[in-house]
Amino acid sequence: MELDEKKIPIVFKALCDENRVRILKYLLSGEKCACVLLEDLSIAQSTLSHHMKVLCDSGIVTGRKEGKWMHYSISQEGIQTAIAYLTAIGAANTARE
């Protein structure tokens, strides 16, 4: 996998915030409505929207609209991309040594 200087920071930015990690932990049990996340996390709607945008932009989370609410879930493809980036970095470092 190519080490893309523009895409890698977007992916790992998603994992660099405690609230986003908490959101990912909630999503481990399956798809959640934004309304449930708001309740469980006790954060403002605007704060949740910001965190979900970062997570969705990274590809780690996907969202789908149902009525007025968004429903979010972890993207296996996004997770595999993050793993591939770390693997490529590790392989490049091992080859250098």
PDB file of C-alpha atoms in Angstrom:
ATOM      1  CA  MET A   1       0.000   0.000   0.000  1.00  0.00           C
ATOM      2  CA  GLU A   2       1.232   3.468  -0.883  1.00  0.00           C
ATOM      3  CA  LEU A   3       1.924   5.801   2.039  1.00  0.00           C
ATOM      4  CA  ASP A   4      -0.285   8.731   1.062  1.00  0.00           C
ATOM      5  CA  GLU A   5       0.771  11.841   3.026  1.00  0.00           C
ATOM      6  CA  LYS A   6      -2.689  13.375   2.640  1.00  0.00           C
ATOM      7  CA  LYS A   7      -4.863  10.366   3.545  1.00  0.00           C
ATOM      8  CA  ILE A   8      -2.919   8.846   6.444  1.00  0.00           C
ATOM      9  CA  PRO A   9      -3.297  11.884   8.764  1.00  0.00           C
ATOM     10  CA  ILE A  10      -7.059  11.955   8.105  1.00  0.00           C
ATOM     11  CA  VAL A  11      -7.375   8.321   9.164  1.00  0.00           C
ATOM     12  CA  PHE A  12      -5.298   8.644  12.311  1.00  0.00           C
ATOM     13  CA  LYS A  13      -6.744  12.011  13.336  1.00  0.00           C
ATOM     14  CA  ALA A  14      -9.966  10.083  13.916  1.00  0.00           C
ATOM     15  CA  LEU A  15      -8.243   8.019  16.603  1.00  0.00           C
ATOM     16  CA  CYS A  16      -6.550  10.948  18.376  1.00  0.00           C
ATOM     17  CA  ASP A  17      -9.437  12.090  20.538  1.00  0.00           C
ATOM     18  CA  GLU A  18     -10.910  10.434  23.630  1.00  0.00           C
ATOM     19  CA  ASN A  19     -14.491  11.221  22.610  1.00  0.00           C
ATOM     20  CA  ARG A  20     -14.012   9.634  19.189  1.00  0.00           C
ATOM     21  CA  VAL A  21     -12.509   6.530  20.788  1.00  0.00           C
ATOM     22  CA  ARG A  22     -15.525   6.399  23.139  1.00  0.00           C
ATOM     23  CA  ILE A  23     -17.831   6.667  20.108  1.00  0.00           C
ATOM     24  CA  LEU A  24     -15.995   3.799  18.416  1.00  0.00           C
ATOM     25  CA  LYS A  25     -16.384   1.702  21.579  1.00  0.00           C
ATOM     26  CA  TYR A  26     -20.154   2.315  21.499  1.00  0.00           C
ATOM     27  CA  LEU A  27     -20.267   1.345  17.833  1.00  0.00           C
ATOM     28  CA  LEU A  28     -18.491  -1.961  18.488  1.00  0.00           C
ATOM     29  CA  SER A  29     -21.844  -3.427  19.503  1.00  0.00           C
ATOM     30  CA  GLY A  30     -23.418  -2.387  16.196  1.00  0.00           C
ATOM     31  CA  GLU A  31     -25.091   0.495  14.433  1.00  0.00           C
ATOM     32  CA  LYS A  32     -26.258   3.346  16.644  1.00  0.00           C
ATOM     33  CA  CYS A  33     -28.565   6.281  16.028  1.00  0.00           C
ATOM     34  CA  ALA A  34     -27.075   9.711  16.705  1.00  0.00           C
ATOM     35  CA  CYS A  35     -29.826  10.219  19.290  1.00  0.00           C
ATOM     36  CA  VAL A  36     -28.538   7.221  21.269  1.00  0.00           C
ATOM     37  CA  LEU A  37     -24.950   8.443  21.055  1.00  0.00           C
ATOM     38  CA  LEU A  38     -26.021  11.886  22.268  1.00  0.00           C
ATOM     39  CA  GLU A  39     -27.740  10.352  25.280  1.00  0.00           C
ATOM     40  CA  ASP A  40     -25.001   7.885  26.160  1.00  0.00           C
ATOM     41  CA  LEU A  41     -22.098  10.287  25.711  1.00  0.00           C
ATOM     42  CA  SER A  42     -23.757  13.331  27.309  1.00  0.00           C
ATOM     43  CA  ILE A  43     -22.318  15.731  24.733  1.00  0.00           C
ATOM     44  CA  ALA A  44     -23.880  18.526  22.695  1.00  0.00           C
ATOM     45  CA  GLN A  45     -25.314  17.759  19.263  1.00  0.00           C
ATOM     46  CA  SER A  46     -22.790  20.094  17.608  1.00  0.00           C
ATOM     47  CA  THR A  47     -19.919  18.292  19.342  1.00  0.00           C
ATOM     48  CA  LEU A  48     -21.229  14.909  18.213  1.00  0.00           C
ATOM     49  CA  SER A  49     -21.623  16.209  14.658  1.00  0.00           C
ATOM     50  CA  HIS A  50     -18.009  17.378  14.624  1.00  0.00           C
ATOM     51  CA  HIS A  51     -16.696  14.045  15.900  1.00  0.00           C
ATOM     52  CA  MET A  52     -18.867  12.053  13.489  1.00  0.00           C
ATOM     53  CA  LYS A  53     -17.648  14.161  10.553  1.00  0.00           C
ATOM     54  CA  VAL A  54     -14.033  13.399  11.473  1.00  0.00           C
ATOM     55  CA  LEU A  55     -14.804   9.687  11.869  1.00  0.00           C
ATOM     56  CA  CYS A  56     -16.768   9.519   8.607  1.00  0.00           C
ATOM     57  CA  ASP A  57     -14.148  11.527   6.674  1.00  0.00           C
ATOM     58  CA  SER A  58     -11.548   9.013   7.839  1.00  0.00           C
ATOM     59  CA  GLY A  59     -13.598   6.136   6.441  1.00  0.00           C
ATOM     60  CA  ILE A  60     -13.561   4.320   9.795  1.00  0.00           C
ATOM     61  CA  VAL A  61     -17.263   5.058  10.337  1.00  0.00           C
ATOM     62  CA  THR A  62     -20.131   5.207   7.870  1.00  0.00           C
ATOM     63  CA  GLY A  63     -23.433   6.978   8.300  1.00  0.00           C
ATOM     64  CA  ARG A  64     -26.852   6.546   6.799  1.00  0.00           C
ATOM     65  CA  LYS A  65     -29.811   8.859   7.143  1.00  0.00           C
ATOM     66  CA  GLU A  66     -33.149   7.520   8.312  1.00  0.00           C
ATOM     67  CA  GLY A  67     -35.802  10.185   8.696  1.00  0.00           C
ATOM     68  CA  LYS A  68     -34.273  13.064  10.592  1.00  0.00           C
ATOM     69  CA  TRP A  69     -31.613  10.943  12.312  1.00  0.00           C
ATOM     70  CA  MET A  70     -28.247   9.609  11.216  1.00  0.00           C
ATOM     71  CA  HIS A  71     -27.291   6.043  12.048  1.00  0.00           C
ATOM     72  CA  TYR A  72     -23.595   5.232  12.344  1.00  0.00           C
ATOM     73  CA  SER A  73     -21.591   2.039  12.175  1.00  0.00           C
ATOM     74  CA  ILE A  74     -17.967   0.981  11.955  1.00  0.00           C
ATOM     75  CA  SER A  75     -16.723   0.391   8.414  1.00  0.00           C
ATOM     76  CA  GLN A  76     -14.725  -2.810   8.064  1.00  0.00           C
ATOM     77  CA  GLU A  77     -13.184  -1.395   4.893  1.00  0.00           C
ATOM     78  CA  GLY A  78     -12.078   1.724   6.781  1.00  0.00           C
ATOM     79  CA  ILE A  79     -10.587  -0.366   9.575  1.00  0.00           C
ATOM     80  CA  GLN A  80      -8.715  -2.501   7.035  1.00  0.00           C
ATOM     81  CA  THR A  81      -7.333   0.669   5.409  1.00  0.00           C
ATOM     82  CA  ALA A  82      -6.005   1.901   8.779  1.00  0.00           C
ATOM     83  CA  ILE A  83      -4.421  -1.504   9.412  1.00  0.00           C
ATOM     84  CA  ALA A  84      -2.873  -1.492   5.933  1.00  0.00           C
ATOM     85  CA  TYR A  85      -1.342   1.950   6.548  1.00  0.00           C
ATOM     86  CA  LEU A  86       0.234   0.786   9.806  1.00  0.00           C
ATOM     87  CA  THR A  87       1.448  -2.416   8.166  1.00  0.00           C
ATOM     88  CA  ALA A  88       3.023  -0.447   5.311  1.00  0.00           C
ATOM     89  CA  ILE A  89       4.763   1.890   7.754  1.00  0.00           C
ATOM     90  CA  GLY A  90       6.049  -1.079   9.736  1.00  0.00           C
ATOM     91  CA  ALA A  91       7.233  -2.870   6.605  1.00  0.00           C
ATOM     92  CA  ALA A  92       9.036   0.237   5.362  1.00  0.00           C
ATOM     93  CA  ASN A  93      10.734   0.624   8.735  1.00  0.00           C
ATOM     94  CA  THR A  94      11.751  -3.059   8.839  1.00  0.00           C
ATOM     95  CA  ALA A  95      13.155  -2.863   5.291  1.00  0.00           C
ATOM     96  CA  ARG A  96      15.191   0.192   6.289  1.00  0.00           C
ATOM     97  CA  GLU A  97      16.723  -1.626   9.252  1.00  0.00           C
TER      98      GLU A  97
END
